[in-house]
Amino acid sequence: MSLIDQIIARAKSNKQRIVLPEAEEERTLCAADRVLADDIADLILIGNPDKVHQLAEEKGLKNIGKATLIDPENCEKSEEYAQLLCELRKKKGMTIEQARELVKNPLYLGCMIIKTEGADGQISGALSTTGDTLRPALQIIKCAPGITCVSGAMLLITQKPEYGEDGVLVVGDVAVTPMPDANQLSQIAVCTAQTAKSVAGFEDPRVAMLSFSTKGSATHEVVDKVIEATRLARELEPTLKVDGELQADAALVPGVGAKKAPGSEIAGKANVLVFPNLEVGNIAYKLVQRLGDAIAIGPILQGIARPVNDLSRGCSVEDIYYLVAITACQAMDAKK
């Protein structure tokens, strides 16, 4: 069974309630119909009911009636949500009038539904920017306990079964924080390991903190940051299997790892890679994807108390379908 099939199977095994706040968007609605047909998740669609039903009819979508459809302009809980949002943001000067307008915004409304335990996760981005997706999530749902840094992980499915977990690697951050400090980098390590468990199904995440140095082979302040981040990651999650600083070959290749970092439980065995900054991470995964013919799935946002994921505005129906299953897996884990 492929990794994607495993993710879908896990989502089906314990259905979660996922909000799609861009239900008037064609690809989103087509993906929703497929999710509902395959019984992967219970969906809450936010949009104008007339527009949603008309689009569903035009596209011949037969399963949309299985979803809960909420009109953001006429939601029966709007006042309840507005009062709560105003309370959450009162220190920032939010008025009740502002809150009442914001809960008409589908992205804010979806996060309020999650905040009040009416849903387990949300996906947007087919129409919205990353900033628009993240802003209500951070204002309303906030970060997970002990985490202050949101990051993005990527699943890399390679054709090299000798590396990672039978050829699968989980890497981060590739999407959000450009220049993490040591504390943020430690949080990225913990969150990426958690994504490896909840989404990729790794029973034993082994985290390599990457650098251009292995165990003191070079000295520089950026190397010092990785060393400190490794120490902090162990403090943040004492059971985490993590080591650094390691070069990429020392992290992945057993022979190189044994030579460069003898005695390390991670060197040569890593299945989770943490990049020292976003620039390195973004370049690295795209090179592996294009030159190594790897399948790249993500980015998967991590660090938020309940999963809120971001799509590319160029996404396909299939992208949205898979991200629903991924978000459902994250939601299961967030409840533990």
Short mmCIF file of N, CA and C in Angstrom, two decimals, residues 210-325:
data_model
loop_
_atom_site.label_atom_id
_atom_site.label_comp_id
_atom_site.label_asym_id
_atom_site.label_seq_id
_atom_site.Cartn_x
_atom_site.Cartn_y
_atom_site.Cartn_z
N LEU A 210 20.23 19.39 10.25
CA LEU A 210 21.21 19.49 9.17
C LEU A 210 22.03 20.77 9.21
N SER A 211 23.26 20.64 8.72
CA SER A 211 24.19 21.76 8.63
C SER A 211 25.22 21.44 7.56
N PHE A 212 26.17 22.36 7.34
CA PHE A 212 27.29 22.05 6.45
C PHE A 212 28.45 21.44 7.23
N SER A 213 28.22 21.19 8.51
CA SER A 213 29.22 20.62 9.41
C SER A 213 28.66 19.37 10.06
N THR A 214 29.53 18.41 10.36
CA THR A 214 29.16 17.23 11.14
C THR A 214 30.04 17.14 12.38
N LYS A 215 29.42 17.31 13.54
CA LYS A 215 30.09 17.11 14.82
C LYS A 215 31.43 17.85 14.92
N GLY A 216 31.34 19.16 14.58
CA GLY A 216 32.51 20.01 14.76
C GLY A 216 33.49 20.02 13.61
N SER A 217 33.11 19.47 12.44
CA SER A 217 34.03 19.49 11.30
C SER A 217 34.24 20.90 10.76
N ALA A 218 33.33 21.81 11.09
CA ALA A 218 33.48 23.22 10.74
C ALA A 218 32.93 24.06 11.88
N THR A 219 33.42 25.27 11.99
CA THR A 219 32.94 26.17 13.04
C THR A 219 32.39 27.45 12.41
N HIS A 220 31.23 27.83 12.87
CA HIS A 220 30.59 29.06 12.39
C HIS A 220 29.37 29.30 13.27
N GLU A 221 28.92 30.53 13.32
CA GLU A 221 27.76 30.84 14.18
C GLU A 221 26.50 30.13 13.72
N VAL A 222 26.38 29.86 12.41
CA VAL A 222 25.18 29.15 11.96
C VAL A 222 25.22 27.68 12.37
N VAL A 223 26.43 27.13 12.50
CA VAL A 223 26.58 25.78 13.02
C VAL A 223 26.22 25.76 14.51
N ASP A 224 26.69 26.78 15.22
CA ASP A 224 26.38 26.88 16.65
C ASP A 224 24.87 26.91 16.88
N LYS A 225 24.14 27.57 15.98
CA LYS A 225 22.68 27.64 16.11
C LYS A 225 22.07 26.24 16.03
N VAL A 226 22.54 25.42 15.12
CA VAL A 226 22.01 24.07 14.96
C VAL A 226 22.34 23.21 16.18
N ILE A 227 23.54 23.36 16.70
CA ILE A 227 23.93 22.62 17.90
C ILE A 227 23.03 22.99 19.07
N GLU A 228 22.80 24.29 19.24
CA GLU A 228 21.94 24.75 20.33
C GLU A 228 20.50 24.30 20.12
N ALA A 229 20.02 24.33 18.87
CA ALA A 229 18.66 23.88 18.57
C ALA A 229 18.49 22.40 18.90
N THR A 230 19.53 21.61 18.65
CA THR A 230 19.47 20.18 18.99
C THR A 230 19.31 19.99 20.49
N ARG A 231 20.09 20.76 21.25
CA ARG A 231 19.99 20.68 22.72
C ARG A 231 18.60 21.08 23.19
N LEU A 232 18.07 22.16 22.63
CA LEU A 232 16.75 22.64 23.05
C LEU A 232 15.64 21.68 22.64
N ALA A 233 15.79 21.03 21.50
CA ALA A 233 14.78 20.05 21.07
C ALA A 233 14.70 18.89 22.05
N ARG A 234 15.84 18.46 22.55
CA ARG A 234 15.86 17.38 23.55
C ARG A 234 15.19 17.81 24.84
N GLU A 235 15.34 19.08 25.19
CA GLU A 235 14.68 19.59 26.39
C GLU A 235 13.17 19.68 26.17
N LEU A 236 12.78 20.14 24.99
CA LEU A 236 11.36 20.34 24.69
C LEU A 236 10.63 19.01 24.61
N GLU A 237 11.29 18.00 24.05
CA GLU A 237 10.68 16.67 23.91
C GLU A 237 11.74 15.63 24.27
N PRO A 238 11.84 15.27 25.55
CA PRO A 238 12.92 14.37 26.00
C PRO A 238 12.94 13.01 25.33
N THR A 239 11.80 12.55 24.84
CA THR A 239 11.78 11.23 24.19
C THR A 239 12.15 11.29 22.71
N LEU A 240 12.35 12.49 22.18
CA LEU A 240 12.64 12.65 20.75
C LEU A 240 14.02 12.10 20.42
N LYS A 241 14.10 11.32 19.37
CA LYS A 241 15.39 10.85 18.86
C LYS A 241 15.91 11.90 17.87
N VAL A 242 16.90 12.65 18.30
CA VAL A 242 17.40 13.77 17.49
C VAL A 242 18.90 13.90 17.68
N ASP A 243 19.58 14.28 16.61
CA ASP A 243 21.02 14.53 16.70
C ASP A 243 21.41 15.59 15.69
N GLY A 244 22.48 16.28 16.00
CA GLY A 244 23.00 17.32 15.13
C GLY A 244 24.20 17.96 15.78
N GLU A 245 25.01 18.68 15.06
CA GLU A 245 24.77 18.99 13.67
C GLU A 245 25.29 17.87 12.77
N LEU A 246 24.56 17.60 11.68
CA LEU A 246 24.91 16.55 10.74
C LEU A 246 24.80 17.07 9.31
N GLN A 247 25.77 16.71 8.48
CA GLN A 247 25.63 16.97 7.05
C GLN A 247 24.62 15.98 6.47
N ALA A 248 24.07 16.30 5.32
CA ALA A 248 23.00 15.48 4.75
C ALA A 248 23.46 14.06 4.48
N ASP A 249 24.68 13.88 3.97
CA ASP A 249 25.13 12.52 3.70
C ASP A 249 25.36 11.75 5.00
N ALA A 250 25.85 12.42 6.02
CA ALA A 250 26.04 11.76 7.32
C ALA A 250 24.71 11.38 7.94
N ALA A 251 23.67 12.15 7.65
CA ALA A 251 22.34 11.85 8.19
C ALA A 251 21.70 10.65 7.51
N LEU A 252 21.97 10.48 6.21
CA LEU A 252 21.23 9.51 5.41
C LEU A 252 21.98 8.22 5.09
N VAL A 253 23.29 8.30 4.91
CA VAL A 253 24.07 7.16 4.40
C VAL A 253 24.76 6.45 5.57
N PRO A 254 24.43 5.19 5.84
CA PRO A 254 25.00 4.50 7.01
C PRO A 254 26.52 4.53 7.06
N GLY A 255 27.18 4.26 5.94
CA GLY A 255 28.63 4.24 5.94
C GLY A 255 29.24 5.59 6.25
N VAL A 256 28.65 6.64 5.68
CA VAL A 256 29.14 8.00 5.94
C VAL A 256 28.84 8.41 7.38
N GLY A 257 27.66 8.06 7.84
CA GLY A 257 27.29 8.39 9.21
C GLY A 257 28.21 7.74 10.22
N ALA A 258 28.55 6.46 10.01
CA ALA A 258 29.44 5.75 10.93
C ALA A 258 30.83 6.37 10.96
N LYS A 259 31.27 6.88 9.81
CA LYS A 259 32.60 7.47 9.74
C LYS A 259 32.63 8.88 10.33
N LYS A 260 31.63 9.69 10.02
CA LYS A 260 31.64 11.09 10.44
C LYS A 260 31.07 11.31 11.85
N ALA A 261 30.15 10.44 12.27
CA ALA A 261 29.51 10.62 13.58
C ALA A 261 29.38 9.28 14.28
N PRO A 262 30.51 8.64 14.59
CA PRO A 262 30.45 7.32 15.24
C PRO A 262 29.72 7.40 16.58
N GLY A 263 28.87 6.42 16.82
CA GLY A 263 28.13 6.39 18.07
C GLY A 263 26.79 7.09 18.03
N SER A 264 26.50 7.82 16.96
CA SER A 264 25.21 8.52 16.84
C SER A 264 24.10 7.54 16.51
N GLU A 265 22.96 7.64 17.21
CA GLU A 265 21.82 6.77 16.91
C GLU A 265 21.02 7.28 15.71
N ILE A 266 21.36 8.47 15.22
CA ILE A 266 20.63 9.07 14.11
C ILE A 266 21.44 9.01 12.81
N ALA A 267 22.73 9.26 12.89
CA ALA A 267 23.57 9.34 11.68
C ALA A 267 23.42 8.07 10.85
N GLY A 268 23.13 8.28 9.56
CA GLY A 268 22.94 7.18 8.65
C GLY A 268 21.57 6.52 8.71
N LYS A 269 20.72 6.97 9.65
CA LYS A 269 19.41 6.35 9.86
C LYS A 269 18.27 7.36 9.89
N ALA A 270 18.54 8.61 9.60
CA ALA A 270 17.52 9.66 9.74
C ALA A 270 16.36 9.45 8.77
N ASN A 271 15.16 9.69 9.25
CA ASN A 271 13.99 9.70 8.36
C ASN A 271 13.25 11.04 8.42
N VAL A 272 13.72 11.93 9.31
CA VAL A 272 13.20 13.30 9.40
C VAL A 272 14.39 14.25 9.30
N LEU A 273 14.32 15.20 8.38
CA LEU A 273 15.41 16.15 8.19
C LEU A 273 14.92 17.56 8.52
N VAL A 274 15.68 18.26 9.36
CA VAL A 274 15.34 19.64 9.70
C VAL A 274 16.41 20.55 9.12
N PHE A 275 15.96 21.46 8.26
CA PHE A 275 16.88 22.37 7.59
C PHE A 275 17.20 23.57 8.48
N PRO A 276 18.39 24.16 8.34
CA PRO A 276 18.76 25.27 9.21
C PRO A 276 17.99 26.56 8.95
N ASN A 277 17.43 26.70 7.74
CA ASN A 277 16.58 27.86 7.45
C ASN A 277 15.69 27.55 6.26
N LEU A 278 14.74 28.43 6.01
CA LEU A 278 13.74 28.21 4.96
C LEU A 278 14.37 28.20 3.57
N GLU A 279 15.36 29.05 3.36
CA GLU A 279 16.01 29.12 2.06
C GLU A 279 16.59 27.76 1.67
N VAL A 280 17.33 27.16 2.59
CA VAL A 280 17.92 25.84 2.34
C VAL A 280 16.82 24.80 2.13
N GLY A 281 15.81 24.81 2.98
CA GLY A 281 14.76 23.81 2.90
C GLY A 281 13.99 23.86 1.60
N ASN A 282 13.60 25.05 1.19
CA ASN A 282 12.82 25.20 -0.03
C ASN A 282 13.60 24.78 -1.26
N ILE A 283 14.87 25.20 -1.33
CA ILE A 283 15.72 24.83 -2.46
C ILE A 283 15.95 23.32 -2.48
N ALA A 284 16.26 22.75 -1.31
CA ALA A 284 16.61 21.33 -1.23
C ALA A 284 15.47 20.43 -1.67
N TYR A 285 14.25 20.69 -1.17
CA TYR A 285 13.17 19.76 -1.52
C TYR A 285 12.81 19.86 -2.99
N LYS A 286 12.93 21.07 -3.57
CA LYS A 286 12.61 21.22 -4.99
C LYS A 286 13.65 20.56 -5.88
N LEU A 287 14.92 20.59 -5.45
CA LEU A 287 15.95 19.88 -6.21
C LEU A 287 15.71 18.36 -6.16
N VAL A 288 15.39 17.84 -4.97
CA VAL A 288 15.11 16.41 -4.84
C VAL A 288 13.89 16.04 -5.69
N GLN A 289 12.89 16.90 -5.67
CA GLN A 289 11.67 16.65 -6.44
C GLN A 289 11.95 16.61 -7.94
N ARG A 290 12.70 17.59 -8.43
CA ARG A 290 12.90 17.72 -9.88
C ARG A 290 14.02 16.84 -10.42
N LEU A 291 15.14 16.80 -9.71
CA LEU A 291 16.28 16.02 -10.20
C LEU A 291 16.23 14.56 -9.76
N GLY A 292 15.59 14.32 -8.64
CA GLY A 292 15.52 12.95 -8.13
C GLY A 292 14.20 12.27 -8.37
N ASP A 293 13.30 12.94 -9.10
CA ASP A 293 11.98 12.37 -9.42
C ASP A 293 11.21 11.94 -8.16
N ALA A 294 11.38 12.68 -7.08
CA ALA A 294 10.64 12.39 -5.86
C ALA A 294 9.24 13.01 -5.94
N ILE A 295 8.29 12.40 -5.26
CA ILE A 295 6.96 12.99 -5.11
C ILE A 295 6.99 13.85 -3.85
N ALA A 296 6.61 15.10 -3.98
CA ALA A 296 6.60 16.02 -2.84
C ALA A 296 5.16 16.34 -2.48
N ILE A 297 4.78 16.07 -1.24
CA ILE A 297 3.41 16.32 -0.78
C ILE A 297 3.47 17.34 0.35
N GLY A 298 2.78 18.45 0.17
CA GLY A 298 2.79 19.50 1.16
C GLY A 298 2.84 20.86 0.49
N PRO A 299 3.19 21.92 1.24
CA PRO A 299 3.57 21.85 2.65
C PRO A 299 2.38 21.59 3.58
N ILE A 300 2.70 20.92 4.67
CA ILE A 300 1.73 20.62 5.72
C ILE A 300 2.05 21.55 6.88
N LEU A 301 1.14 22.45 7.20
CA LEU A 301 1.39 23.40 8.28
C LEU A 301 1.36 22.69 9.63
N GLN A 302 2.26 23.09 10.50
CA GLN A 302 2.38 22.44 11.81
C GLN A 302 2.70 23.48 12.87
N GLY A 303 2.31 23.15 14.10
CA GLY A 303 2.53 24.07 15.21
C GLY A 303 1.26 24.75 15.69
N ILE A 304 0.16 24.64 14.92
CA ILE A 304 -1.13 25.22 15.31
C ILE A 304 -1.87 24.19 16.16
N ALA A 305 -2.62 24.66 17.15
CA ALA A 305 -3.27 23.74 18.10
C ALA A 305 -4.24 22.78 17.42
N ARG A 306 -4.90 23.21 16.37
CA ARG A 306 -5.71 22.35 15.53
C ARG A 306 -5.27 22.59 14.08
N PRO A 307 -5.28 21.55 13.25
CA PRO A 307 -4.69 21.70 11.93
C PRO A 307 -5.44 22.67 11.03
N VAL A 308 -4.70 23.62 10.50
CA VAL A 308 -5.19 24.54 9.48
C VAL A 308 -4.16 24.50 8.35
N ASN A 309 -4.55 24.01 7.19
CA ASN A 309 -3.59 23.83 6.11
C ASN A 309 -3.86 24.76 4.94
N ASP A 310 -2.79 25.03 4.21
CA ASP A 310 -2.78 26.03 3.15
C ASP A 310 -2.51 25.37 1.81
N LEU A 311 -3.35 25.66 0.84
CA LEU A 311 -3.18 25.18 -0.52
C LEU A 311 -2.47 26.22 -1.37
N SER A 312 -1.86 25.76 -2.44
CA SER A 312 -1.40 26.68 -3.48
C SER A 312 -2.61 27.13 -4.29
N ARG A 313 -2.58 28.38 -4.74
CA ARG A 313 -3.70 28.84 -5.57
C ARG A 313 -3.72 28.16 -6.94
N GLY A 314 -2.64 27.46 -7.26
CA GLY A 314 -2.60 26.66 -8.49
C GLY A 314 -2.92 25.20 -8.25
N CYS A 315 -3.51 24.88 -7.10
CA CYS A 315 -3.73 23.48 -6.70
C CYS A 315 -4.73 22.78 -7.63
N SER A 316 -4.64 21.47 -7.62
CA SER A 316 -5.57 20.64 -8.39
C SER A 316 -6.64 20.07 -7.46
N VAL A 317 -7.66 19.49 -8.04
CA VAL A 317 -8.69 18.80 -7.26
C VAL A 317 -8.04 17.69 -6.42
N GLU A 318 -7.12 16.98 -7.03
CA GLU A 318 -6.43 15.89 -6.32
C GLU A 318 -5.64 16.42 -5.12
N ASP A 319 -4.98 17.58 -5.29
CA ASP A 319 -4.24 18.19 -4.17
C ASP A 319 -5.16 18.42 -2.98
N ILE A 320 -6.32 18.97 -3.23
CA ILE A 320 -7.27 19.28 -2.16
C ILE A 320 -7.77 17.99 -1.51
N TYR A 321 -8.07 17.02 -2.33
CA TYR A 321 -8.55 15.71 -1.84
C TYR A 321 -7.54 15.09 -0.89
N TYR A 322 -6.27 15.06 -1.29
CA TYR A 322 -5.23 14.47 -0.44
C TYR A 322 -5.03 15.28 0.83
N LEU A 323 -5.12 16.63 0.71
CA LEU A 323 -4.87 17.46 1.89
C LEU A 323 -5.99 17.30 2.92
N VAL A 324 -7.19 16.99 2.48
CA VAL A 324 -8.26 16.69 3.43
C VAL A 324 -7.88 15.47 4.26
N ALA A 325 -7.38 14.43 3.61
CA ALA A 325 -6.98 13.21 4.33
C ALA A 325 -5.82 13.50 5.28
#
